[in-house]
Short mmCIF file of C-alpha atoms in Angstrom, two decimals:
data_model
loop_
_atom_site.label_atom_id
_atom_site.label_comp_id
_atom_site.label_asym_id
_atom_site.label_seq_id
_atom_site.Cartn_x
_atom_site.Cartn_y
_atom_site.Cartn_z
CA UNK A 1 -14.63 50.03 115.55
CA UNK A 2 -11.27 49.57 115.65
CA UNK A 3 -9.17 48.28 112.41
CA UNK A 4 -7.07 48.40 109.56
CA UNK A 5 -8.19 49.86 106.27
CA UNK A 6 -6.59 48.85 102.88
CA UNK A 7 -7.27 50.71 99.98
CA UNK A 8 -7.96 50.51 97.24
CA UNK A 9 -9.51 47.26 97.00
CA UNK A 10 -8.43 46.69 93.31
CA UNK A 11 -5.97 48.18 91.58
CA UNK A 12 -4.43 48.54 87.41
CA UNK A 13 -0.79 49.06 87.01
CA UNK A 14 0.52 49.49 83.38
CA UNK A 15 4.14 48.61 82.60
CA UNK A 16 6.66 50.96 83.80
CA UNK A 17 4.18 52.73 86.21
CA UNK A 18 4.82 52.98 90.23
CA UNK A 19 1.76 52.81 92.61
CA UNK A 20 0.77 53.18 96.38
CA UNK A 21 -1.00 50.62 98.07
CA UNK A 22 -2.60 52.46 101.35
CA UNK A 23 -2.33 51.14 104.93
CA UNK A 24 -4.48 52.75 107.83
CA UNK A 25 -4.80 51.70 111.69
CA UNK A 26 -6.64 53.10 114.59
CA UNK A 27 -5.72 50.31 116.91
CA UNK A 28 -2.90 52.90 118.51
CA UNK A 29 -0.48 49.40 117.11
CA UNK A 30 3.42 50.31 117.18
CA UNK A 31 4.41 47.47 114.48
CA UNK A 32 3.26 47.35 111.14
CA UNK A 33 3.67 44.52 108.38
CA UNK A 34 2.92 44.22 104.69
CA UNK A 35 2.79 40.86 102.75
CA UNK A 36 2.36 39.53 99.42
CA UNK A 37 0.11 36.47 99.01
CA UNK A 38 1.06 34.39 95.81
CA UNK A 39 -0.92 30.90 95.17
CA UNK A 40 1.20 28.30 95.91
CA UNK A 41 3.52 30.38 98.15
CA UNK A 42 1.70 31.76 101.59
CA UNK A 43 2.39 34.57 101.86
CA UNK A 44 5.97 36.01 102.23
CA UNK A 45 7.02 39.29 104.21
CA UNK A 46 8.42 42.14 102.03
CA UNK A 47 8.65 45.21 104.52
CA UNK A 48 7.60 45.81 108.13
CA UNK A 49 8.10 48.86 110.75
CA UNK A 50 8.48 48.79 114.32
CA UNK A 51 8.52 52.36 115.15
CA UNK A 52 7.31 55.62 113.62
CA UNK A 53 10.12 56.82 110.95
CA UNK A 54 11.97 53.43 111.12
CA UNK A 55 11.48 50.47 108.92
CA UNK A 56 13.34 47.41 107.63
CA UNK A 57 13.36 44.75 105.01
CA UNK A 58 11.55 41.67 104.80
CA UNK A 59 12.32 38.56 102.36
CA UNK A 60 11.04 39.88 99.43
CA UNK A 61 11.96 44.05 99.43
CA UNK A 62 13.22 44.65 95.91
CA UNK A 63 11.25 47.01 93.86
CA UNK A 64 8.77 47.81 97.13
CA UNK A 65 9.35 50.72 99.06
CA UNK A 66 7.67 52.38 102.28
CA UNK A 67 7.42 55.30 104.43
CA UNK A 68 6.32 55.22 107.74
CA UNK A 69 5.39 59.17 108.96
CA UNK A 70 2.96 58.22 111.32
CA UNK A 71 2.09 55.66 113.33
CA UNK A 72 -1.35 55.27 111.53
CA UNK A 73 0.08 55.04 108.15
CA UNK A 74 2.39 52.67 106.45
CA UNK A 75 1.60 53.05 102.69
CA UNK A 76 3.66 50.56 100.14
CA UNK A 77 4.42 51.94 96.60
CA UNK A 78 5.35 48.67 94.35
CA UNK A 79 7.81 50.28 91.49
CA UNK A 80 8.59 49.25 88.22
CA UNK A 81 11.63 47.39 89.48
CA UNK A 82 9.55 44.98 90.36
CA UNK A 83 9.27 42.52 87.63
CA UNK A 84 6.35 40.54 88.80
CA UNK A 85 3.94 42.76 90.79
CA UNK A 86 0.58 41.24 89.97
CA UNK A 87 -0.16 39.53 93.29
CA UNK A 88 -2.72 40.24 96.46
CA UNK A 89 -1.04 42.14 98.84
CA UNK A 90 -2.28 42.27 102.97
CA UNK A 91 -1.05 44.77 105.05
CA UNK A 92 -1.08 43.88 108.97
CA UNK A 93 -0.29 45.45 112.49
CA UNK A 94 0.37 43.59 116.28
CA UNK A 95 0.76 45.11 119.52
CA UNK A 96 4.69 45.56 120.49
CA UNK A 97 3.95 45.23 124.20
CA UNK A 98 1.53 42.08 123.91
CA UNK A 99 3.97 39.63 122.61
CA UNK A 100 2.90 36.65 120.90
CA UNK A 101 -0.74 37.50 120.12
CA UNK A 102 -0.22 37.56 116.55
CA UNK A 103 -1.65 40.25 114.00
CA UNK A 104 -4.63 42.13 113.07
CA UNK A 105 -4.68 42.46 108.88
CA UNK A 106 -6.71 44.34 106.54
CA UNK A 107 -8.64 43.51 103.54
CA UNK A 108 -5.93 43.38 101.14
CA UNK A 109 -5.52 45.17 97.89
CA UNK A 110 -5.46 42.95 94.44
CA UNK A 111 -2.87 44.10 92.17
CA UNK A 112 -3.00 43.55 88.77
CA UNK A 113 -0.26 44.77 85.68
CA UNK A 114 -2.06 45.26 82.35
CA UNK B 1 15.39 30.85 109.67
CA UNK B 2 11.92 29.18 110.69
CA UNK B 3 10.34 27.58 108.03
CA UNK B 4 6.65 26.65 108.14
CA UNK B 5 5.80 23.82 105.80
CA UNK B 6 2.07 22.12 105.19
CA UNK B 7 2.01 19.27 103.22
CA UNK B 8 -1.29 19.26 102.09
CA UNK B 9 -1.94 21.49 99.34
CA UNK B 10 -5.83 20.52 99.43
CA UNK B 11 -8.43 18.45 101.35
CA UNK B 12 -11.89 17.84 101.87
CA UNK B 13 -14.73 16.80 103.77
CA UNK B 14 -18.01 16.01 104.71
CA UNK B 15 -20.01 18.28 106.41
CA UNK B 16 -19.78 16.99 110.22
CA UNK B 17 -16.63 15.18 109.64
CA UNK B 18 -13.75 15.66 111.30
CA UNK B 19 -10.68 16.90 109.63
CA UNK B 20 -7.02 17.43 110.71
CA UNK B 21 -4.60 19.76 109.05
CA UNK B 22 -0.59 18.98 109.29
CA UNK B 23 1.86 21.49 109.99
CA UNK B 24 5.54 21.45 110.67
CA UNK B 25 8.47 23.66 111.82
CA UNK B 26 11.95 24.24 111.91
CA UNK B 27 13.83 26.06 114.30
CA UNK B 28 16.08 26.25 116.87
CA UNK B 29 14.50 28.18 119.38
CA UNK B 30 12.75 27.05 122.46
CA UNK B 31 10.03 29.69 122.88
CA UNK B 32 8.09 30.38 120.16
CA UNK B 33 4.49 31.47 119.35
CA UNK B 34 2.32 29.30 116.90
CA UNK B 35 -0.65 30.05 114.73
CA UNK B 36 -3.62 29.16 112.10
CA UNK B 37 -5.35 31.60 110.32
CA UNK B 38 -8.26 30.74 107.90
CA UNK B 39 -8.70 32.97 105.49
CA UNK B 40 -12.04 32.68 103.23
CA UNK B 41 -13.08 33.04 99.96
CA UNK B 42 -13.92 36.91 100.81
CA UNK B 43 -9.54 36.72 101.31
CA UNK B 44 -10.09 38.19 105.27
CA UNK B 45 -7.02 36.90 107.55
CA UNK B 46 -8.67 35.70 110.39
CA UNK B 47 -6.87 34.56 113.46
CA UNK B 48 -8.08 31.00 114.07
CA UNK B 49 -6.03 29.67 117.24
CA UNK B 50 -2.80 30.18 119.18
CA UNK B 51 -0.14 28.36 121.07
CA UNK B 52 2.58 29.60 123.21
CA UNK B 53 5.12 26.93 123.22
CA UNK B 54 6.23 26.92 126.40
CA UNK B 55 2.42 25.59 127.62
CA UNK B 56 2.05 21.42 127.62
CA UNK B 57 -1.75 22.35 127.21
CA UNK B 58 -2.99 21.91 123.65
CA UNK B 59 -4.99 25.07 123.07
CA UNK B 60 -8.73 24.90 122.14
CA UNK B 61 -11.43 27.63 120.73
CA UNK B 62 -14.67 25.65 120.31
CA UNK B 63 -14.39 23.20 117.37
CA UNK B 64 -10.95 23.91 116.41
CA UNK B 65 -7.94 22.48 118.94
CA UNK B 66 -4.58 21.38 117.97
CA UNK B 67 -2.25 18.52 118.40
CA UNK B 68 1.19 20.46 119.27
CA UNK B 69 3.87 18.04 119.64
CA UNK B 70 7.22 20.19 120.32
CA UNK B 71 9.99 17.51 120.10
CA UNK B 72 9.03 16.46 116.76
CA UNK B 73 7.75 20.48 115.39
CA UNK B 74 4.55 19.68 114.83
CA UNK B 75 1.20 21.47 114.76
CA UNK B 76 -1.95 19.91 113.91
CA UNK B 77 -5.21 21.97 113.68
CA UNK B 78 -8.42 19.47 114.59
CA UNK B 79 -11.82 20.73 113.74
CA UNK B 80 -14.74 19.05 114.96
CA UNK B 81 -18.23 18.90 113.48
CA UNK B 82 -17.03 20.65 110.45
CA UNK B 83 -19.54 23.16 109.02
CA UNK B 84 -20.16 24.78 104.86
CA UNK B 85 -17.95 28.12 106.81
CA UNK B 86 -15.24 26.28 107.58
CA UNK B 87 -14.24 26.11 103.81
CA UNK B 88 -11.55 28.18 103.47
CA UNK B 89 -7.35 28.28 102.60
CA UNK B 90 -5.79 27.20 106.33
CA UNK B 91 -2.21 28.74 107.18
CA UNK B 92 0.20 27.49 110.01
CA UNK B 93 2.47 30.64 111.32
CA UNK B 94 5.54 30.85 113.70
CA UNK B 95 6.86 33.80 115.67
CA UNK B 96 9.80 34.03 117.74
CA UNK B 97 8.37 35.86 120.61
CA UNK B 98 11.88 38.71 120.50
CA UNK B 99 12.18 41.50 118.20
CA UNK B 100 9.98 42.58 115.27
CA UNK B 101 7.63 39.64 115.74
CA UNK B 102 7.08 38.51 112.34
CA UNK B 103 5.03 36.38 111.15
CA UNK B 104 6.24 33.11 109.24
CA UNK B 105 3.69 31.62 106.88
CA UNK B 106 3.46 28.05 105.76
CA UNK B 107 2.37 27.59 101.98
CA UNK B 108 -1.42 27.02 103.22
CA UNK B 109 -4.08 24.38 102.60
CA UNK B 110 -7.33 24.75 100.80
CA UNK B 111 -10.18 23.27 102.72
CA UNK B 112 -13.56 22.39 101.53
CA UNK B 113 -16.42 21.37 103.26
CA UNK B 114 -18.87 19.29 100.82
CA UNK B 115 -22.41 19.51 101.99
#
């Protein structure tokens, strides 16, 4: 079945340390998304990718960063710039051709600072 | 920018009831996608119901339909016979149909559905 695959599920970040969250599609989608989901808040855009090699800033960018290498694959690395990382992060893809019908989004990875 | 705001934080309901979840918009655009996702307590995103809103026609999908009212920005989600699996957080979305397509949340409401 087709899908998008977060991993890891749950993950430990001590101070000062960067880490990868990992994004993985097989639904052959061009446009790729990652979120972070606060309570309170929604959830607020902080990097997305329309093409392979090409990506661009959401709302919330500083201290994230990504790489997109192929289409399959948008991992996000949260650094240690970012002063408030604990949050649950979703990563999601859409269709570029099929405007409008929304996205398709993972499992989401909980992120926690200790 | 579109903002997406839902005014209730919380709300719940009888099983079987009927409950109606508020959402409005701002933006200047005339064609425009709109969303609800549910998203449960195992935290899956789960595409609930769309509306393209250049269609009159309030879209439907079983028990859930919505109440889309363009002049004033509004998008109600309806759902009918409400059942325990409905109990979830609810989130209104916008998309501007052009460019990278993103997704604009509102701040969500957290159903429950009391037995």
């Amino acid at each position: 079945d087709g899908g998008i695959t977060q991993s890891p599920k749950y993950l430990f970040r001590k101070e000062g340390q960067n880490v990868t969250l990992s994004c993985e599609q097989n639904l052959n989608h061009d446009a790729m998304y990652w979120y972070r989901q606060d309570p309170g808040q929604g959830l607020r855009l902080i990097y997305y990718s329309q093409i392979v090699n090409d990506f661009q800033k959401g709302d919330i960018a500083e201290g994230y960063s990504v790489s997109r290498e192929k289409k399959e694959s948008f991992p996000l690395t949260v650094t240690s710039a970012q002063k408030n990382p604990t949050a649950f992060y979703l990563c999601a893809s859409s269709r570029d051709r099929a405007l409008g019908y929304g996205y398709t989004f993972g499992s989401g990875t909980r992120l926690t600072v200790v | 920018a579109q903002t997406v705001t839902q005014s209730q934080p919380e709300m719940s309901v009888q099983e079987a009831e009927t409950v109606t979840l508020s959402c409005t918009y701002d933006t200047s655009e005339n064609n425009y996608y709109l969303f609800w996702y549910k998203q449960p307590p195992s935290r899956q995103m789960i595409l609930v119901i769309r509306q393209e809103a250049y269609k009159q026609q309030n879209a439907t999908e079983n028990r859930f339909s919505v109440n889309f009212q363009k002049a004033a920005k509004s998008f109600s989600l309806k759902i009918s016979d409400s059942q325990l699996g409905d109990t979830a957080m609810y989130f209104c979305a916008f998309m501007k149909p052009q460019g990278a397509q993103k997704l604009v949340f509102g701040q969500g409401t957290r159903l429950t559905i009391n037995p």
